[in-house]
Amino acid sequence: MSTPFPTLLPPPGRSILSHPLDGSIPTDPSIPPAFTEALSVRIAVFVQEQHCSLEAEIDSDDPKSWHWIVYASVSNPSASSPDPATTARSTSQRRETAEQHSHHDPMQSVEADRQDEAASVARRPSGMKLPIATIRLVPPPHAPHPKPGSVDGVGGAWPASSSHASSAMDHARNGHMARDRVTSLHDGRESYVKLGRLATLKEYRGLGLGRRMVTATLDWASRNAEAIRAAGRGADWESGRARKGSVEGEGVAREREREMGKGEEEEWRGLVLVHAQKGVEHFYRLLGFEKDEELGEWVEEGMDHLAMWKRVDLIEGGQIGI
């Protein structure tokens, strides 16, 4: 394998919301192939490996986000492409066997998925690019933070005596248009970007790809503050050029102005948030993120999560690039 290299995909637009989740190739030509490749990594990690919901893998943040994909050049000249019908029968047989025994050994289905992925890699032509890691950067605005102790958005509570109480009531009245919850790390008004969907294929972990992806994403953000601000104001950013936003996007911006007072919400000044799985808290700490103790912890897709913040220095007047 040669040195992995990243590719930046600008916000792909709403067409990706119709992307099939059954592994088939999209028929809509407006869906970028790079998004399909990023999605393949996310499904392998979050759905097949961590058993998260497949239906929730594509969400409303994906169309407006910048996505990075790391590729590896795979050289496998000895591999041949087997007959598709034979491959389909083999895959089906492995899955049927795993399902029959899953009530005895749940790892059977996991092993079937692993064999499918290995077979897929082996069938790739020599010299082709293999997507092996991905991450996304979501511009503002954002939905409210989950409540401490909640499970998949249900339950949990903010201490009634804390400053979160009034902010929570604001959210109840106005949804995500109101000010965010106030903590010692966030004043509830400053705009922030959000990192998410960081995933690396199991076979390529331990190479520092996760760290390199986060670093590259933050470096790009620091040099492209105006693109992020434009997205937050309801503008789309395509092919490196800002254009007037959609009616929907401009409506969101106007609604935010009415609820918060024009000019009251600060534009993005370098604040970055990640809702991290608890198991990778140390990873983000090493990258300079700080846990927000006042936002507590919650459960998403069966895994404990927490909020962490970091501020990057902005390079105003920077150019679009990676």
XYZ file of C-alpha atoms in Angstrom:
322
model
C 0.000 0.000 0.000
C 1.317 3.427 -0.929
C 1.025 6.515 1.272
C -2.665 7.348 1.856
C -3.885 10.640 0.460
C -7.008 12.676 1.351
C -9.669 14.165 -0.875
C -11.979 17.046 0.092
C -15.633 16.834 -0.919
C -17.500 20.189 -0.636
C -21.079 20.112 0.695
C -22.765 17.613 -1.650
C -26.322 18.952 -1.404
C -29.683 17.396 -0.619
C -29.600 14.788 -3.388
C -27.531 12.527 -1.154
C -30.508 12.076 1.176
C -31.837 9.635 -1.431
C -28.610 7.602 -1.453
C -29.444 3.875 -1.307
C -28.350 2.023 1.815
C -28.434 -1.481 0.369
C -24.962 -1.284 -1.138
C -26.183 -0.491 -4.650
C -24.703 2.295 -6.756
C -26.796 5.494 -6.806
C -28.591 6.185 -10.075
C -28.847 9.921 -9.387
C -25.883 11.513 -11.234
C -25.920 14.487 -8.832
C -24.743 12.273 -5.951
C -20.923 12.595 -5.837
C -19.056 9.260 -6.039
C -16.798 10.514 -3.228
C -19.793 10.602 -0.879
C -20.608 7.005 -1.786
C -17.024 6.064 -0.911
C -17.128 7.945 2.405
C -20.427 6.259 3.193
C -18.918 2.834 2.529
C -16.325 3.469 5.256
C -18.949 4.760 7.692
C -21.210 1.764 7.156
C -18.306 -0.658 7.603
C -17.291 0.968 10.914
C -20.475 2.268 12.497
C -23.054 -0.213 11.190
C -21.220 -3.484 10.602
C -18.647 -3.151 13.375
C -20.350 -1.023 16.049
C -23.920 -2.107 15.183
C -25.369 1.402 14.857
C -28.565 1.973 12.914
C -28.146 1.807 9.138
C -31.203 3.995 8.560
C -29.697 6.826 10.646
C -26.285 6.805 8.972
C -27.208 9.530 6.488
C -28.627 12.538 8.330
C -29.627 16.147 7.717
C -26.071 17.344 8.427
C -24.544 15.419 5.520
C -25.798 17.669 2.675
C -24.292 20.843 4.198
C -21.045 19.318 5.505
C -17.537 19.205 4.106
C -16.317 15.611 3.895
C -12.772 14.254 3.752
C -11.915 10.796 2.472
C -8.534 9.120 2.789
C -7.649 6.664 0.038
C -5.026 3.975 -0.212
C -3.686 2.730 -3.531
C -4.234 -1.005 -3.430
C -1.965 -3.186 -5.522
C -3.249 -6.731 -5.808
C -2.228 -8.111 -9.213
C -2.845 -11.714 -8.212
C -6.502 -11.099 -7.391
C -9.059 -12.162 -9.946
C -12.694 -11.186 -10.151
C -14.905 -14.195 -9.328
C -18.239 -14.820 -10.978
C -20.788 -12.441 -9.354
C -23.377 -15.182 -8.970
C -20.875 -17.378 -7.145
C -19.904 -14.517 -4.885
C -23.543 -13.733 -4.097
C -24.264 -17.379 -3.254
C -21.179 -17.572 -1.035
C -22.131 -14.404 0.831
C -25.713 -15.551 1.256
C -24.605 -18.931 2.600
C -22.278 -17.330 5.157
C -25.033 -15.016 6.363
C -27.607 -17.811 6.595
C -25.206 -19.907 8.638
C -24.428 -16.968 10.904
C -28.119 -16.188 11.431
C -28.908 -19.807 12.276
C -26.246 -19.806 14.984
C -26.467 -16.209 16.149
C -28.610 -17.113 19.160
C -25.758 -19.387 20.290
C -22.843 -17.170 19.296
C -23.475 -13.512 18.317
C -19.928 -13.269 16.938
C -20.954 -15.517 14.033
C -22.688 -12.619 12.262
C -19.747 -10.312 12.981
C -17.368 -12.839 11.445
C -19.615 -13.106 8.375
C -19.406 -9.345 7.897
C -15.626 -9.466 8.272
C -15.360 -12.189 5.611
C -17.561 -10.194 3.248
C -15.341 -7.118 3.632
C -12.171 -9.156 3.107
C -13.642 -10.728 -0.032
C -14.639 -7.291 -1.332
C -11.097 -5.947 -0.865
C -9.593 -8.980 -2.570
C -11.795 -8.438 -5.643
C -10.650 -4.835 -6.185
C -8.609 -4.330 -9.361
C -4.887 -3.742 -9.093
C -3.894 -0.124 -8.492
C -7.364 1.181 -7.621
C -8.089 3.701 -4.872
C -9.584 2.194 -1.739
C -11.465 4.519 0.646
C -10.157 3.712 4.118
C -11.023 6.678 6.367
C -13.383 9.625 6.499
C -14.476 12.608 8.593
C -16.937 15.462 8.160
C -17.114 19.095 9.298
C -20.619 20.475 9.947
C -21.126 24.262 9.810
C -23.576 26.064 12.084
C -26.415 26.135 13.056
C -26.721 22.979 15.177
C -29.424 21.171 17.081
C -29.359 21.387 20.903
C -26.925 19.223 22.849
C -28.425 15.980 24.212
C -29.406 16.158 27.873
C -27.136 14.435 30.421
C -28.289 10.878 31.029
C -30.508 10.755 27.943
C -30.618 7.702 25.704
C -30.944 8.361 21.959
C -32.521 11.734 22.728
C -35.010 10.416 25.283
C -34.992 11.310 28.984
C -32.222 13.020 30.881
C -32.449 16.402 32.571
C -30.556 19.626 33.250
C -30.145 20.642 36.915
C -33.013 23.038 37.667
C -30.745 25.277 39.714
C -28.129 25.719 36.989
C -27.854 28.239 34.186
C -28.929 25.441 31.843
C -32.531 25.748 33.033
C -33.342 28.997 31.212
C -31.449 27.855 28.111
C -33.390 24.590 28.077
C -36.647 26.565 28.198
C -35.419 28.702 25.306
C -34.866 25.534 23.289
C -38.288 24.208 24.225
C -39.910 27.379 22.881
C -37.766 28.004 19.846
C -36.012 24.743 18.950
C -32.423 25.101 17.703
C -33.027 28.745 16.781
C -32.558 29.882 20.403
C -29.292 30.316 22.282
C -27.401 27.171 23.197
C -26.873 25.957 26.735
C -24.343 28.012 28.671
C -21.280 26.306 30.143
C -17.850 27.436 31.255
C -16.526 26.453 27.805
C -19.305 27.947 25.668
C -21.304 31.127 26.220
C -24.350 29.734 24.455
C -24.183 32.235 21.595
C -20.887 31.833 19.780
C -21.159 29.836 16.563
C -19.163 26.631 16.289
C -18.385 23.919 13.785
C -18.817 20.277 14.632
C -16.574 17.356 13.725
C -18.196 13.980 13.252
C -18.339 10.627 11.507
C -14.624 10.030 12.006
C -14.029 6.453 10.906
C -11.108 4.286 9.767
C -11.374 0.762 8.408
C -10.160 -1.758 10.954
C -7.360 -3.018 8.721
C -5.823 0.471 8.516
C -5.888 1.524 12.166
C -2.730 2.223 14.095
C -1.266 4.286 11.241
C -2.191 7.671 12.702
C -4.887 8.289 10.081
C -7.430 9.533 12.613
C -5.049 12.131 13.982
C -4.046 13.212 10.480
C -7.687 13.532 9.418
C -8.630 15.714 12.395
C -5.521 17.852 11.952
C -6.124 18.329 8.215
C -9.782 19.206 8.806
C -8.983 21.803 11.468
C -6.214 23.264 9.316
C -8.645 23.641 6.409
C -11.239 25.233 8.696
C -8.728 27.746 10.031
C -8.002 28.881 6.461
C -11.597 28.924 5.251
C -13.517 30.798 7.923
C -15.555 32.787 5.398
C -16.833 29.622 3.711
C -18.000 28.350 7.091
C -19.587 31.695 7.961
C -21.356 31.781 4.602
C -22.775 28.329 5.266
C -23.937 29.499 8.684
C -25.712 32.453 7.072
C -27.614 30.124 4.776
C -25.310 30.233 1.749
C -24.213 27.158 -0.162
C -20.547 26.597 -0.932
C -19.878 24.650 -4.089
C -16.784 24.207 -6.202
C -14.870 26.690 -4.043
C -17.215 29.603 -4.769
C -19.944 31.097 -2.558
C -23.347 31.679 -4.106
C -26.644 32.947 -2.831
C -28.276 30.443 -0.494
C -31.449 28.497 -1.035
C -34.811 29.818 0.101
C -34.750 27.270 2.906
C -31.273 28.325 4.042
C -32.090 32.025 3.982
C -35.284 31.331 5.924
C -33.264 29.675 8.671
C -30.933 32.674 8.841
C -33.849 35.129 9.073
C -35.539 33.043 11.750
C -32.348 33.000 13.810
C -32.134 36.788 13.552
C -35.702 37.213 14.764
C -35.279 34.867 17.728
C -31.876 36.104 18.850
C -31.817 39.714 17.700
C -29.952 40.776 14.574
C -26.217 40.825 15.124
C -26.529 39.265 18.579
C -25.187 35.863 17.592
C -21.481 35.896 16.911
C -20.121 34.521 13.664
C -17.709 31.643 13.713
C -14.427 32.601 15.397
C -12.690 29.225 15.514
C -14.681 27.234 18.087
C -14.919 23.501 17.357
C -17.142 20.875 18.997
C -17.070 17.111 18.885
C -19.662 14.767 20.392
C -17.199 11.975 20.996
C -17.631 8.391 22.020
C -16.319 8.085 25.550
C -13.811 5.471 24.443
C -11.931 7.999 22.300
C -11.895 10.859 24.814
C -8.141 10.431 25.311
C -7.581 10.585 21.540
C -9.250 13.995 21.348
C -7.499 15.233 24.486
C -4.171 14.602 22.793
C -5.394 16.791 19.936
C -6.159 19.673 22.277
C -9.876 19.150 22.939
C -11.297 19.720 26.427
C -14.275 17.857 27.883
C -17.296 19.974 28.788
C -18.123 18.574 32.220
C -21.295 20.670 32.482
C -22.820 19.066 29.390
C -22.463 15.666 31.054
C -22.667 12.344 29.229
C -25.427 10.627 27.273
C -26.034 7.471 25.243
C -26.301 7.313 21.454
C -26.650 4.013 19.611
C -25.775 2.130 22.802
C -22.492 4.016 23.377
C -21.618 6.672 25.954
C -20.911 10.106 24.454
C -19.562 13.411 25.739
C -18.905 16.921 24.430
C -15.399 18.313 23.853
C -14.300 21.755 22.639
C -11.244 23.237 20.962
C -10.473 26.633 19.455
C -8.371 27.030 16.312
C -6.582 30.189 15.205
C -8.121 31.625 12.048
C -6.110 32.698 9.030
C -8.353 35.353 7.489
C -8.191 35.662 3.745
C -7.121 32.047 3.347
C -7.961 30.168 0.180
C -10.023 27.093 -0.428
C -7.827 24.017 -0.338
C -6.707 21.137 1.804
